[in-house]
Amino acid sequence: MASAGQGLVQDTGITVQESTETSEEIAEYWTPERLRNLPAAGMPNVVVPD
């Protein structure tokens, strides 16, 4: 069995980065002001096969 992150790679355009910070440090970083200033993500392009 393949471990997480190996063997099932797809080009989705999504970037994953492992963090060394604790969940508390991450929560402190994402202040209401930083969250307000994030760019809009937009809607995903969903394709339904025929």
CSV table of N, CA and C in Angstrom, one decimal:
chain,number,residue,atom,x,y,z
A,1,MET,N,0.8,-1.2,0.0
A,1,MET,CA,0.0,0.0,0.0
A,1,MET,C,0.9,1.2,0.0
A,2,ALA,N,0.6,2.2,-0.8
A,2,ALA,CA,1.3,3.5,-0.9
A,2,ALA,C,1.1,4.3,0.3
A,3,SER,N,2.1,5.0,0.8
A,3,SER,CA,1.9,5.9,1.9
A,3,SER,C,1.3,7.3,1.4
A,4,ALA,N,0.8,8.1,2.3
A,4,ALA,CA,0.2,9.4,1.9
A,4,ALA,C,1.2,10.2,1.1
A,5,GLY,N,0.7,10.7,0.0
A,5,GLY,CA,1.5,11.6,-0.9
A,5,GLY,C,2.4,10.9,-1.9
A,6,GLN,N,2.3,9.6,-2.0
A,6,GLN,CA,3.1,8.8,-2.9
A,6,GLN,C,2.2,8.0,-3.9
A,7,GLY,N,2.4,8.0,-5.1
A,7,GLY,CA,1.8,7.2,-6.1
A,7,GLY,C,0.5,7.7,-6.6
A,8,LEU,N,-0.2,8.6,-6.0
A,8,LEU,CA,-1.5,9.1,-6.5
A,8,LEU,C,-1.4,10.6,-6.8
A,9,VAL,N,-0.4,11.0,-7.5
A,9,VAL,CA,-0.2,12.4,-7.8
A,9,VAL,C,-1.0,12.8,-9.1
A,10,GLN,N,-1.8,13.9,-8.9
A,10,GLN,CA,-2.5,14.4,-10.0
A,10,GLN,C,-2.2,15.9,-10.2
A,11,ASP,N,-2.2,16.4,-11.4
A,11,ASP,CA,-1.9,17.8,-11.6
A,11,ASP,C,-3.2,18.6,-11.4
A,12,THR,N,-3.5,18.9,-10.1
A,12,THR,CA,-4.8,19.6,-9.8
A,12,THR,C,-4.6,21.1,-9.6
A,13,GLY,N,-3.3,21.6,-9.6
A,13,GLY,CA,-3.0,23.0,-9.3
A,13,GLY,C,-3.1,23.4,-7.9
A,14,ILE,N,-3.3,22.4,-7.0
A,14,ILE,CA,-3.3,22.6,-5.6
A,14,ILE,C,-1.9,22.4,-5.0
A,15,THR,N,-1.5,23.3,-4.1
A,15,THR,CA,-0.2,23.2,-3.5
A,15,THR,C,-0.4,22.8,-2.0
A,16,VAL,N,0.3,21.8,-1.6
A,16,VAL,CA,0.3,21.3,-0.2
A,16,VAL,C,1.6,21.6,0.4
A,17,GLN,N,1.6,22.2,1.6
A,17,GLN,CA,2.8,22.4,2.3
A,17,GLN,C,2.7,22.0,3.8
A,18,GLU,N,3.6,21.2,4.2
A,18,GLU,CA,3.6,20.7,5.6
A,18,GLU,C,4.1,21.8,6.5
A,19,SER,N,3.4,22.1,7.6
A,19,SER,CA,3.8,23.2,8.5
A,19,SER,C,4.5,22.7,9.7
A,20,THR,N,5.5,23.4,10.2
A,20,THR,CA,6.2,23.1,11.4
A,20,THR,C,5.6,23.9,12.6
A,21,GLU,N,4.6,24.8,12.4
A,21,GLU,CA,4.0,25.5,13.4
A,21,GLU,C,2.9,24.7,14.1
A,22,THR,N,2.6,25.0,15.3
A,22,THR,CA,1.5,24.4,16.0
A,22,THR,C,0.2,25.0,15.6
A,23,SER,N,-0.9,24.3,15.8
A,23,SER,CA,-2.2,24.8,15.4
A,23,SER,C,-2.5,26.2,16.1
A,24,GLU,N,-2.0,26.3,17.3
A,24,GLU,CA,-2.2,27.6,18.0
A,24,GLU,C,-1.4,28.7,17.3
A,25,GLU,N,-0.2,28.5,16.9
A,25,GLU,CA,0.6,29.5,16.1
A,25,GLU,C,-0.1,29.8,14.8
A,26,ILE,N,-0.6,28.9,14.2
A,26,ILE,CA,-1.3,29.1,12.9
A,26,ILE,C,-2.6,30.0,13.1
A,27,ALA,N,-3.4,29.6,14.2
A,27,ALA,CA,-4.6,30.4,14.5
A,27,ALA,C,-4.2,31.8,14.9
A,28,GLU,N,-3.1,32.1,15.6
A,28,GLU,CA,-2.7,33.4,15.9
A,28,GLU,C,-2.3,34.2,14.7
A,29,TYR,N,-1.7,33.5,13.7
A,29,TYR,CA,-1.2,34.2,12.4
A,29,TYR,C,-2.4,34.7,11.7
A,30,TRP,N,-3.5,33.9,11.6
A,30,TRP,CA,-4.6,34.2,10.7
A,30,TRP,C,-5.6,35.1,11.5
A,31,THR,N,-5.2,36.4,11.6
A,31,THR,CA,-6.0,37.4,12.3
A,31,THR,C,-7.2,37.8,11.4
A,32,PRO,N,-8.2,38.4,12.0
A,32,PRO,CA,-9.4,38.8,11.1
A,32,PRO,C,-8.9,39.7,10.0
A,33,GLU,N,-7.9,40.6,10.2
A,33,GLU,CA,-7.5,41.5,9.2
A,33,GLU,C,-6.8,40.7,8.0
A,34,ARG,N,-6.0,39.7,8.4
A,34,ARG,CA,-5.3,38.9,7.3
A,34,ARG,C,-6.4,38.1,6.5
A,35,LEU,N,-7.4,37.6,7.2
A,35,LEU,CA,-8.5,36.9,6.5
A,35,LEU,C,-9.3,37.8,5.6
A,36,ARG,N,-9.5,39.0,6.0
A,36,ARG,CA,-10.3,39.9,5.2
A,36,ARG,C,-9.5,40.3,3.9
A,37,ASN,N,-8.2,40.3,4.0
A,37,ASN,CA,-7.3,40.7,2.9
A,37,ASN,C,-7.0,39.6,1.9
A,38,LEU,N,-7.5,38.4,2.2
A,38,LEU,CA,-7.2,37.3,1.2
A,38,LEU,C,-7.9,37.6,-0.1
A,39,PRO,N,-7.3,37.2,-1.2
A,39,PRO,CA,-7.9,37.4,-2.5
A,39,PRO,C,-9.1,36.3,-2.6
A,40,ALA,N,-10.1,36.7,-3.4
A,40,ALA,CA,-11.2,35.7,-3.6
A,40,ALA,C,-10.7,34.5,-4.3
A,41,ALA,N,-11.2,33.3,-3.9
A,41,ALA,CA,-10.8,32.1,-4.5
A,41,ALA,C,-11.5,31.7,-5.8
A,42,GLY,N,-12.6,32.3,-6.0
A,42,GLY,CA,-13.4,32.0,-7.2
A,42,GLY,C,-14.1,30.6,-7.1
A,43,MET,N,-14.9,30.3,-8.1
A,43,MET,CA,-15.6,29.0,-8.1
A,43,MET,C,-14.8,28.0,-8.9
A,44,PRO,N,-14.8,26.7,-8.4
A,44,PRO,CA,-14.1,25.7,-9.1
A,44,PRO,C,-14.7,25.4,-10.5
A,45,ASN,N,-13.9,24.9,-11.4
A,45,ASN,CA,-14.4,24.5,-12.7
A,45,ASN,C,-14.7,23.0,-12.6
A,46,VAL,N,-16.0,22.6,-12.6
A,46,VAL,CA,-16.4,21.2,-12.4
A,46,VAL,C,-16.8,20.7,-13.8
A,47,VAL,N,-16.3,19.6,-14.2
A,47,VAL,CA,-16.6,19.0,-15.5
A,47,VAL,C,-17.3,17.6,-15.2
A,48,VAL,N,-18.5,17.5,-15.7
A,48,VAL,CA,-19.2,16.2,-15.5
A,48,VAL,C,-19.1,15.4,-16.8
A,49,PRO,N,-18.6,14.2,-16.7
A,49,PRO,CA,-18.5,13.4,-17.9
A,49,PRO,C,-19.8,13.0,-18.5
A,50,ASP,N,-19.9,12.9,-19.8
A,50,ASP,CA,-21.1,12.5,-20.5
A,50,ASP,C,-21.5,11.1,-20.1
